[in-house]
JSON list of C-alpha atoms in Angstrom, two decimals:
[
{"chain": "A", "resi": 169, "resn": "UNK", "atom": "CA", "xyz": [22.52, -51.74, 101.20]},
{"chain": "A", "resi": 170, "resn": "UNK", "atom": "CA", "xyz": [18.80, -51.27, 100.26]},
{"chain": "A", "resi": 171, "resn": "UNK", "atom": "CA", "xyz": [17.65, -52.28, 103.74]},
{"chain": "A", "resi": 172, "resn": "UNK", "atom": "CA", "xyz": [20.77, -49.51, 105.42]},
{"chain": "A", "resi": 173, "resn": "UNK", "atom": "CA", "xyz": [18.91, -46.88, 102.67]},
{"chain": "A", "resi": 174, "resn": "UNK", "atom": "CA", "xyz": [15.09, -48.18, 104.05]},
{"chain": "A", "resi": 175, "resn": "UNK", "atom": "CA", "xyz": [16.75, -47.35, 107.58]},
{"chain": "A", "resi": 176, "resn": "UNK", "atom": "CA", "xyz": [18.36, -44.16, 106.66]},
{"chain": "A", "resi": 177, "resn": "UNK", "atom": "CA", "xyz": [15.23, -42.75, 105.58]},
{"chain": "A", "resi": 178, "resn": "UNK", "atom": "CA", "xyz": [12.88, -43.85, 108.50]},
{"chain": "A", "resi": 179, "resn": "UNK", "atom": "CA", "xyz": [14.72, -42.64, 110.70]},
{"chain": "A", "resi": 180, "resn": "UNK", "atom": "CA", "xyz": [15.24, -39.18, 108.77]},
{"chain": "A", "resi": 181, "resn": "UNK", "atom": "CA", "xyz": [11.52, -39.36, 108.08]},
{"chain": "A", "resi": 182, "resn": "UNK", "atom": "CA", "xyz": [10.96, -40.05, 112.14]},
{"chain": "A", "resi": 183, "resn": "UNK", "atom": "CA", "xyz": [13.58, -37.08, 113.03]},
{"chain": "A", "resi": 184, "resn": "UNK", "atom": "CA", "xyz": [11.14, -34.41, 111.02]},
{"chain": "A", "resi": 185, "resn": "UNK", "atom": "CA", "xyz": [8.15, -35.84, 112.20]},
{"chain": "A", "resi": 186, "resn": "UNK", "atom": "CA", "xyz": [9.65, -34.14, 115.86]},
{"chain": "A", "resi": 187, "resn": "UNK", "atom": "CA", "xyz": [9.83, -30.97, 114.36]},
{"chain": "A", "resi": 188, "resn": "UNK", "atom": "CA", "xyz": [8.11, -29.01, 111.20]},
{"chain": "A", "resi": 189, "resn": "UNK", "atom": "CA", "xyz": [8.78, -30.45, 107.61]},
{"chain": "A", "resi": 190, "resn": "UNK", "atom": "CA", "xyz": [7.61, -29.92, 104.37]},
{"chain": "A", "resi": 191, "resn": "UNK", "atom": "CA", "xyz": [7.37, -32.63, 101.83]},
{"chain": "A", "resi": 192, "resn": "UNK", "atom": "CA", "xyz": [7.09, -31.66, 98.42]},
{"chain": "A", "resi": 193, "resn": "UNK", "atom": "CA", "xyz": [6.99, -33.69, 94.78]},
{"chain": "A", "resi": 194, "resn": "UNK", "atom": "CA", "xyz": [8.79, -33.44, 91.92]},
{"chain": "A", "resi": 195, "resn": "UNK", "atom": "CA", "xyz": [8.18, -35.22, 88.44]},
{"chain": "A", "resi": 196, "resn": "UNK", "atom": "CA", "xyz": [11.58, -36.51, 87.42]},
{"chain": "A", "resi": 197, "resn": "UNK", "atom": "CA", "xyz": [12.31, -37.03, 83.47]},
{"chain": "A", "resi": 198, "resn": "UNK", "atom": "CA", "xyz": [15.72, -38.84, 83.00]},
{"chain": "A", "resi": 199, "resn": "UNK", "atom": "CA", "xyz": [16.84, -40.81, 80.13]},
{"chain": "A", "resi": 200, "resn": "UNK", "atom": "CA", "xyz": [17.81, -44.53, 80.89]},
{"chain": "A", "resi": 201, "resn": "UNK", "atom": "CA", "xyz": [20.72, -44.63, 77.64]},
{"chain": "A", "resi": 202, "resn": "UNK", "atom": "CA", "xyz": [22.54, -41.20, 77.76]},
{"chain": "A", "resi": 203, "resn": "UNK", "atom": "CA", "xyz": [22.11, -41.46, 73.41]},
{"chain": "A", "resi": 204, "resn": "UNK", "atom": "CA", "xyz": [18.79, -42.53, 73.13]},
{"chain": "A", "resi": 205, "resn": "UNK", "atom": "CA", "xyz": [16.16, -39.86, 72.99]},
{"chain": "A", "resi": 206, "resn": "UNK", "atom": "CA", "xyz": [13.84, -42.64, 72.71]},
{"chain": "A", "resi": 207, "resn": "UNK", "atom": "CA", "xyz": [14.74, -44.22, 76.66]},
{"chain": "A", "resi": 208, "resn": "UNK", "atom": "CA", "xyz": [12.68, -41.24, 78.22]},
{"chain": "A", "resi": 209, "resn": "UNK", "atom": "CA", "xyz": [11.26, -41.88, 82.14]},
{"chain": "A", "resi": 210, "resn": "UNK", "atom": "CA", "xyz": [9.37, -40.06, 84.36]},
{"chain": "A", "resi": 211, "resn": "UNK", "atom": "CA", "xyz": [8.52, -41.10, 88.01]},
{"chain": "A", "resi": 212, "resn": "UNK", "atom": "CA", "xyz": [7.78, -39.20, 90.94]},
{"chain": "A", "resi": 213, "resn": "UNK", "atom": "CA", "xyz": [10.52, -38.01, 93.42]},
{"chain": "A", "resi": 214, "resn": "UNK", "atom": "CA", "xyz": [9.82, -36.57, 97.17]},
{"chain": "A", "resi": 215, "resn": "UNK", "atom": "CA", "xyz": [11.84, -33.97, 98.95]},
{"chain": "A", "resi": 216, "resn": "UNK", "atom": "CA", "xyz": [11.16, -33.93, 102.44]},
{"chain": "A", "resi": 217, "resn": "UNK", "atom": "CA", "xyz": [12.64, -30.81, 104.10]},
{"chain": "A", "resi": 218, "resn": "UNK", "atom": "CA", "xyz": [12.78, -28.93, 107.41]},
{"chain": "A", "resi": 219, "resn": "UNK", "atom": "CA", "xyz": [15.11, -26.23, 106.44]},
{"chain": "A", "resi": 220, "resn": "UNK", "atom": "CA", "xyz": [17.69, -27.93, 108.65]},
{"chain": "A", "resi": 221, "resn": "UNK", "atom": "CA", "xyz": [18.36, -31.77, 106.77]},
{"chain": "A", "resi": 222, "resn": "UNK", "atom": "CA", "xyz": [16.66, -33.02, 103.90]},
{"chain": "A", "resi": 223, "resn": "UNK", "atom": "CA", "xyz": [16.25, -36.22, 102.01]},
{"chain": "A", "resi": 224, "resn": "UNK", "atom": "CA", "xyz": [15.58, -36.73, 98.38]},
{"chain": "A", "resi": 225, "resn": "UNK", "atom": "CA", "xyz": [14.08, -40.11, 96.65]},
{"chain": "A", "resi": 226, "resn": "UNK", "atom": "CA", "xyz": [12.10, -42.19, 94.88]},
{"chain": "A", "resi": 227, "resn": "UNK", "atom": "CA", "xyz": [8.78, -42.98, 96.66]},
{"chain": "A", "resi": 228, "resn": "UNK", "atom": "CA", "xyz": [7.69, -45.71, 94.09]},
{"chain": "A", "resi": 229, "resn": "UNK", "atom": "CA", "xyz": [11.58, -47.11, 94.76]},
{"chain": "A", "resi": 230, "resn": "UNK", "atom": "CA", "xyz": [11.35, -47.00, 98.48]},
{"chain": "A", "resi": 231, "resn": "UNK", "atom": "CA", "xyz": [7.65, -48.72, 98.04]},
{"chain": "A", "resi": 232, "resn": "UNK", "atom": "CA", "xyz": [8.97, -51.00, 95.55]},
{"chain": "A", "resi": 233, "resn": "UNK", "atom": "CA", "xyz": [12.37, -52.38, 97.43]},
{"chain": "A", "resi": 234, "resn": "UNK", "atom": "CA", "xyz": [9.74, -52.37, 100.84]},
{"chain": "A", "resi": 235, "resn": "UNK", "atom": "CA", "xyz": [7.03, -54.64, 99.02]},
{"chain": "A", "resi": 236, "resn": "UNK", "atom": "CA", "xyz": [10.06, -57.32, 97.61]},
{"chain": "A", "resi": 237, "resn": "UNK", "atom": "CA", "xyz": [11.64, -57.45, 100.92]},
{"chain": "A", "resi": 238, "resn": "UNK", "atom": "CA", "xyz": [8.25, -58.74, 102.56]},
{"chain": "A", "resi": 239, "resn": "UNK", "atom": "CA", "xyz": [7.07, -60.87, 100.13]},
{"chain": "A", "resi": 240, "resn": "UNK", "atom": "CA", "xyz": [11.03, -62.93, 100.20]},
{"chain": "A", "resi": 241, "resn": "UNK", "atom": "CA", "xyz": [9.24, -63.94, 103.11]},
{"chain": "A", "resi": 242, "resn": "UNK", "atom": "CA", "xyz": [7.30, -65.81, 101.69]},
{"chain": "A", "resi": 243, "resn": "UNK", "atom": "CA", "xyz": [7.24, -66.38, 97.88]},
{"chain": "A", "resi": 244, "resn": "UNK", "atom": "CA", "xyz": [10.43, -68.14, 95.75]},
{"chain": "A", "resi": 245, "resn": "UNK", "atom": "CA", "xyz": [12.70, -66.18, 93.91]},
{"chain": "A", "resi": 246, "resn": "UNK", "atom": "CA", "xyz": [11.32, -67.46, 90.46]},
{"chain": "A", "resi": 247, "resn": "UNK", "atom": "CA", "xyz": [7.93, -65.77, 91.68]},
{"chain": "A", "resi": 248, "resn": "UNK", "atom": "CA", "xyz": [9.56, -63.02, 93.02]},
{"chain": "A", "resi": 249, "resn": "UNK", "atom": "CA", "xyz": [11.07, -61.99, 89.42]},
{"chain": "A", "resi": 250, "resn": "UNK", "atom": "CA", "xyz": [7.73, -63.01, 87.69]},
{"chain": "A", "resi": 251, "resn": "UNK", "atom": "CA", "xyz": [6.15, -60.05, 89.91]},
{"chain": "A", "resi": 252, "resn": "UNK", "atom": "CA", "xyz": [9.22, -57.88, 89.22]},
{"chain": "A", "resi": 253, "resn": "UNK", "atom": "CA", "xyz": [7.00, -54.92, 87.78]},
{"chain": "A", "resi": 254, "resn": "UNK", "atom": "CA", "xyz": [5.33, -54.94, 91.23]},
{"chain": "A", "resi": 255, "resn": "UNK", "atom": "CA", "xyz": [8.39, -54.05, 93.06]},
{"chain": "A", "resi": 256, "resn": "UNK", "atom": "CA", "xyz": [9.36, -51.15, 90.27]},
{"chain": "A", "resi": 257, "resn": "UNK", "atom": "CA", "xyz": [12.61, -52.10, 89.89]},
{"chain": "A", "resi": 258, "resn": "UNK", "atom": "CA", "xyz": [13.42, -49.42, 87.03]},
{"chain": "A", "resi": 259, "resn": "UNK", "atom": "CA", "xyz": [12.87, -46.45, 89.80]},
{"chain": "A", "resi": 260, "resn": "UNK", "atom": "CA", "xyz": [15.51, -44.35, 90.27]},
{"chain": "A", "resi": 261, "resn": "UNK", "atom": "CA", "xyz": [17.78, -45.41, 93.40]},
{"chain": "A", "resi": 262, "resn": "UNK", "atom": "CA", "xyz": [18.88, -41.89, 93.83]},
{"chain": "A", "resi": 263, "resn": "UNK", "atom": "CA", "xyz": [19.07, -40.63, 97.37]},
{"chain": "A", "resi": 264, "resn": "UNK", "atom": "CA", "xyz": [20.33, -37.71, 98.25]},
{"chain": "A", "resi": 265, "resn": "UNK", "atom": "CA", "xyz": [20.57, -36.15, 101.76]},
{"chain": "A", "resi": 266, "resn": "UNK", "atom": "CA", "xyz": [21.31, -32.59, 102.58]},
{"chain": "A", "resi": 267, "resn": "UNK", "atom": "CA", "xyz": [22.49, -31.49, 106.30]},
{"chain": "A", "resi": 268, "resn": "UNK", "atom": "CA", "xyz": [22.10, -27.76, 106.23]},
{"chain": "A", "resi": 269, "resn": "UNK", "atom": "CA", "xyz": [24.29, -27.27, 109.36]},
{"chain": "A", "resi": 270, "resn": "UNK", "atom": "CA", "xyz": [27.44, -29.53, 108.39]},
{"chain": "A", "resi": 271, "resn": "UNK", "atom": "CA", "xyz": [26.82, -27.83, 104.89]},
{"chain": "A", "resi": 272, "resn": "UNK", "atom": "CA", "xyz": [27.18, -31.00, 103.49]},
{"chain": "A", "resi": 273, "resn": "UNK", "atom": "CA", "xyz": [25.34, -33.55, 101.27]},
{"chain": "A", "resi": 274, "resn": "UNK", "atom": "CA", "xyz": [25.61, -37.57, 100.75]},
{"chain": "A", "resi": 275, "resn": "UNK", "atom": "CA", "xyz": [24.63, -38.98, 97.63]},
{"chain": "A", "resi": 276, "resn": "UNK", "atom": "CA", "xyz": [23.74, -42.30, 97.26]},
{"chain": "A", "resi": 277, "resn": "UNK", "atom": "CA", "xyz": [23.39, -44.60, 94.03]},
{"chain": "A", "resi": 278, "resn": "UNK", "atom": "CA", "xyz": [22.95, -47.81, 92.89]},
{"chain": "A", "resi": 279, "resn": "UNK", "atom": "CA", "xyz": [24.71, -49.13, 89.84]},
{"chain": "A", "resi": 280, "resn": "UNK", "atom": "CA", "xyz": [23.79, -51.89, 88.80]},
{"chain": "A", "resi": 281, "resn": "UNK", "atom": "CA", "xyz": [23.63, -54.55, 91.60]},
{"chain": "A", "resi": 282, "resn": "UNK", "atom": "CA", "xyz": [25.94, -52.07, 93.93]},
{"chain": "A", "resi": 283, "resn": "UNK", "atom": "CA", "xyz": [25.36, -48.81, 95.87]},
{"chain": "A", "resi": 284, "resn": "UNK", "atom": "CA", "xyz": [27.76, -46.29, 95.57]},
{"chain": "A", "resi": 285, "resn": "UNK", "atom": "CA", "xyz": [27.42, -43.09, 98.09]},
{"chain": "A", "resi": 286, "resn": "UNK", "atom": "CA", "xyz": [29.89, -40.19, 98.91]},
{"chain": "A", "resi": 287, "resn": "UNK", "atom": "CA", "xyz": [29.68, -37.00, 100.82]},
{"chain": "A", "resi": 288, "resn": "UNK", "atom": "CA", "xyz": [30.75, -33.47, 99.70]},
{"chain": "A", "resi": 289, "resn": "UNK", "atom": "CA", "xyz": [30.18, -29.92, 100.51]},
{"chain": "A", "resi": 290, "resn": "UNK", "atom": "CA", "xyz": [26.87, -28.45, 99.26]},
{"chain": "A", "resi": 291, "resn": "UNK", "atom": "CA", "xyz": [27.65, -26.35, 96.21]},
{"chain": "A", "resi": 292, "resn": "UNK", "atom": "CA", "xyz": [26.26, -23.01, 95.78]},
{"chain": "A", "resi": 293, "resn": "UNK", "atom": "CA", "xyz": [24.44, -22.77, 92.49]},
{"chain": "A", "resi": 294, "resn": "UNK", "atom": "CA", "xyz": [24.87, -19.30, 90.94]},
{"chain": "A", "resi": 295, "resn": "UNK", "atom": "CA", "xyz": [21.02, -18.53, 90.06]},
{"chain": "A", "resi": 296, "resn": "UNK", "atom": "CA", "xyz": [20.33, -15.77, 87.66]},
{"chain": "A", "resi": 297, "resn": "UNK", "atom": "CA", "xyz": [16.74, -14.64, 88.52]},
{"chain": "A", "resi": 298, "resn": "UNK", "atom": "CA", "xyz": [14.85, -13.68, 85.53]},
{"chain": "A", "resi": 299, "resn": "UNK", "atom": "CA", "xyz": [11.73, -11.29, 85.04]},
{"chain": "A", "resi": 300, "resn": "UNK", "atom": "CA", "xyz": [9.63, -13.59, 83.67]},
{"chain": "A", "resi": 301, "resn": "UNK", "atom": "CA", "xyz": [6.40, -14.89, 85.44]},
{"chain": "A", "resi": 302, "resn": "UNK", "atom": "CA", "xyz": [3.79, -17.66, 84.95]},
{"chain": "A", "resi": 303, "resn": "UNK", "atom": "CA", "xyz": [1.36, -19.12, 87.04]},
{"chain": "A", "resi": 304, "resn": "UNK", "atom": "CA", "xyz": [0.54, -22.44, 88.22]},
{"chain": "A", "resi": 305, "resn": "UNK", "atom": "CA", "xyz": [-2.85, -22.75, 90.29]},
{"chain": "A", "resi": 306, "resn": "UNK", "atom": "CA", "xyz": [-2.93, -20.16, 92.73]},
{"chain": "A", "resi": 307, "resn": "UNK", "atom": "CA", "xyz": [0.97, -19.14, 92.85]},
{"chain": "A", "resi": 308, "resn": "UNK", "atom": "CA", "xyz": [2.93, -17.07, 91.10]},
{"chain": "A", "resi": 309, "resn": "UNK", "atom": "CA", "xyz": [6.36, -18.08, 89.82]},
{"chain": "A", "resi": 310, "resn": "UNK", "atom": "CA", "xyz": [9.04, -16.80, 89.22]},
{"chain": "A", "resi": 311, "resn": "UNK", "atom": "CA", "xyz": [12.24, -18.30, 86.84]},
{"chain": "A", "resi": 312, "resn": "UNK", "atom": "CA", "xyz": [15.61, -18.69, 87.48]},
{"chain": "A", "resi": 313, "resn": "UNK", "atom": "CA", "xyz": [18.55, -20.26, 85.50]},
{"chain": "A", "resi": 314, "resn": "UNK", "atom": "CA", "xyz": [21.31, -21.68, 87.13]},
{"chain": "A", "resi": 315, "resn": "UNK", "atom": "CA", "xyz": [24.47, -23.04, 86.32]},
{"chain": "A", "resi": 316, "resn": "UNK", "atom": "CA", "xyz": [25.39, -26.68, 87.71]},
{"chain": "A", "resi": 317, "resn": "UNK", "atom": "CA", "xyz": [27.64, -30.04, 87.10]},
{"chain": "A", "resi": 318, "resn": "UNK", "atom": "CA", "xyz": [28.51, -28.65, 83.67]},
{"chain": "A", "resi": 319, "resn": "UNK", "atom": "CA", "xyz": [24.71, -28.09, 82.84]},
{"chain": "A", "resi": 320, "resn": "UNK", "atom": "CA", "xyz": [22.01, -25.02, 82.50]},
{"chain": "A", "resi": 321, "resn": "UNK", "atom": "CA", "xyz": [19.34, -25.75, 84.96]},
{"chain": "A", "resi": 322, "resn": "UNK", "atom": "CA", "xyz": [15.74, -23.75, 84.07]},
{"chain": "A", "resi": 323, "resn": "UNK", "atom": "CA", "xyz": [13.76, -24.18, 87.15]},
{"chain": "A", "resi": 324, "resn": "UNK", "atom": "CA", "xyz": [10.04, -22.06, 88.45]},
{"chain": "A", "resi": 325, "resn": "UNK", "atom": "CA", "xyz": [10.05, -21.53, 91.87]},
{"chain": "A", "resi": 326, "resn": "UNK", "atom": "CA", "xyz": [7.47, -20.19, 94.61]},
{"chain": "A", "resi": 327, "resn": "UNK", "atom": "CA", "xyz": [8.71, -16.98, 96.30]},
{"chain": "A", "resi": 328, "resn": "UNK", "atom": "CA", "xyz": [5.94, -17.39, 98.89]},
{"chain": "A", "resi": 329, "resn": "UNK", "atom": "CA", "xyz": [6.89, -20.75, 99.96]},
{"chain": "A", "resi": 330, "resn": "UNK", "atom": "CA", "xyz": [9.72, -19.93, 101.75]},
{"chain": "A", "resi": 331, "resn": "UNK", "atom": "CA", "xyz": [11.64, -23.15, 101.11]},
{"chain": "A", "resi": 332, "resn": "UNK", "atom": "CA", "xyz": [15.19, -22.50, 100.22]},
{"chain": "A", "resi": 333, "resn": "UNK", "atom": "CA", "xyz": [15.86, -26.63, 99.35]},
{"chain": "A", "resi": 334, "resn": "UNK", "atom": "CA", "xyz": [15.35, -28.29, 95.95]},
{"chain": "A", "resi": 335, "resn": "UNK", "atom": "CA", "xyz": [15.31, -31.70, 94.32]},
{"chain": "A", "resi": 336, "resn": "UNK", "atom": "CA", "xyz": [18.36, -33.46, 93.56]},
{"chain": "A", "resi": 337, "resn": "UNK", "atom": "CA", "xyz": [21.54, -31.62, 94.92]},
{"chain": "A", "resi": 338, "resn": "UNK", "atom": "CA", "xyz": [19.77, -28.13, 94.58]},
{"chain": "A", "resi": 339, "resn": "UNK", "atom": "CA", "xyz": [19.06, -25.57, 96.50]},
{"chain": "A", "resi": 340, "resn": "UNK", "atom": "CA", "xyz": [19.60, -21.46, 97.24]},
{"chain": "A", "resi": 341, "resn": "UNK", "atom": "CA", "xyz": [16.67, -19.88, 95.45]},
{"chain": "A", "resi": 342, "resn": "UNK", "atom": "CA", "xyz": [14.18, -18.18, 97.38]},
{"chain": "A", "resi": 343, "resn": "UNK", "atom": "CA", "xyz": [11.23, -19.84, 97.77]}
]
């Protein structure tokens, strides 16, 4: 299933290269035990967007899964797991792709040794947009809270970058 995700993504990544796309980072902060404060994790996520489809995933993953795959080539598996913090395999398999025209999204996961994936409709978070301002280099944001899976979502956005996609399975603000 890695290699289908690898494929899923070049050719998504190949299919925006024809037309304009934005790609944009996000620092992701998850906890690895749902009860332990303590299991904290940050890595760096990419949305790459071109207001029509979008994908959403972990770059050090995708490098990771990429660099383990070539050297099976040629190294043994024992040497292979002795390198395992080469190939980051605590990244975040999330992928999440968002077709804009179908109005649809599929999510894909791995749990432990197996991916899981569905498709659903893309839900339409109801964002409260606030008054409050702060700035971050030379932008000025704006925030909004949103309800979302049972959660409150506090997100700064750009109005001026007129991107109307998120991270993860968000999206309708703005900017």
């Amino acid at each position: 299933m890695t290699k289908k995700i690898h494929f899923i993504i070049f050719v998504f990544m190949i299919s925006c290269i024809k037309s304009q796309y934005i790609k944009v980072q996000y620092k992701f902060t998850y906890l690895t035990e749902s009860n332990n404060l303590n299991s904290k994790k940050e890595e760096l996520m990419t949305l790459v967007t071109n207001n029509k489809k979008s994908i959403y995933f972990s770059e050090d993953k995708l490098i990771g899964d990429s660099l383990k795959i070539q050297d099976s080539k040629t190294l043994t598996l024992p040497e292979i797991i002795a390198n395992k913090n080469k190939y980051k395999t605590n990244s975040s398999s999330i992928v999440v792709i968002k077709d804009f025209d179908k109005n649809n999204l599929t999510f894909y996961n791995k749990i432990v040794k197996t991916y899981f994936t569905y498709t659903q409709k893309i839900n339409s978070i109801d964002w409260t947009i606030t008054q409050e301002i702060k700035k971050f280099e030379n932008y000025i944001l704006k925030k909004a809270i949103g309800n979302f899976g049972g959660r409150e979502y506090t997100v700064w956005y750009c109005p001026e970058i007129q991107i109307p996609d998120g991270p993860y399975k968000f999206t309708g603000l703005p900017g």
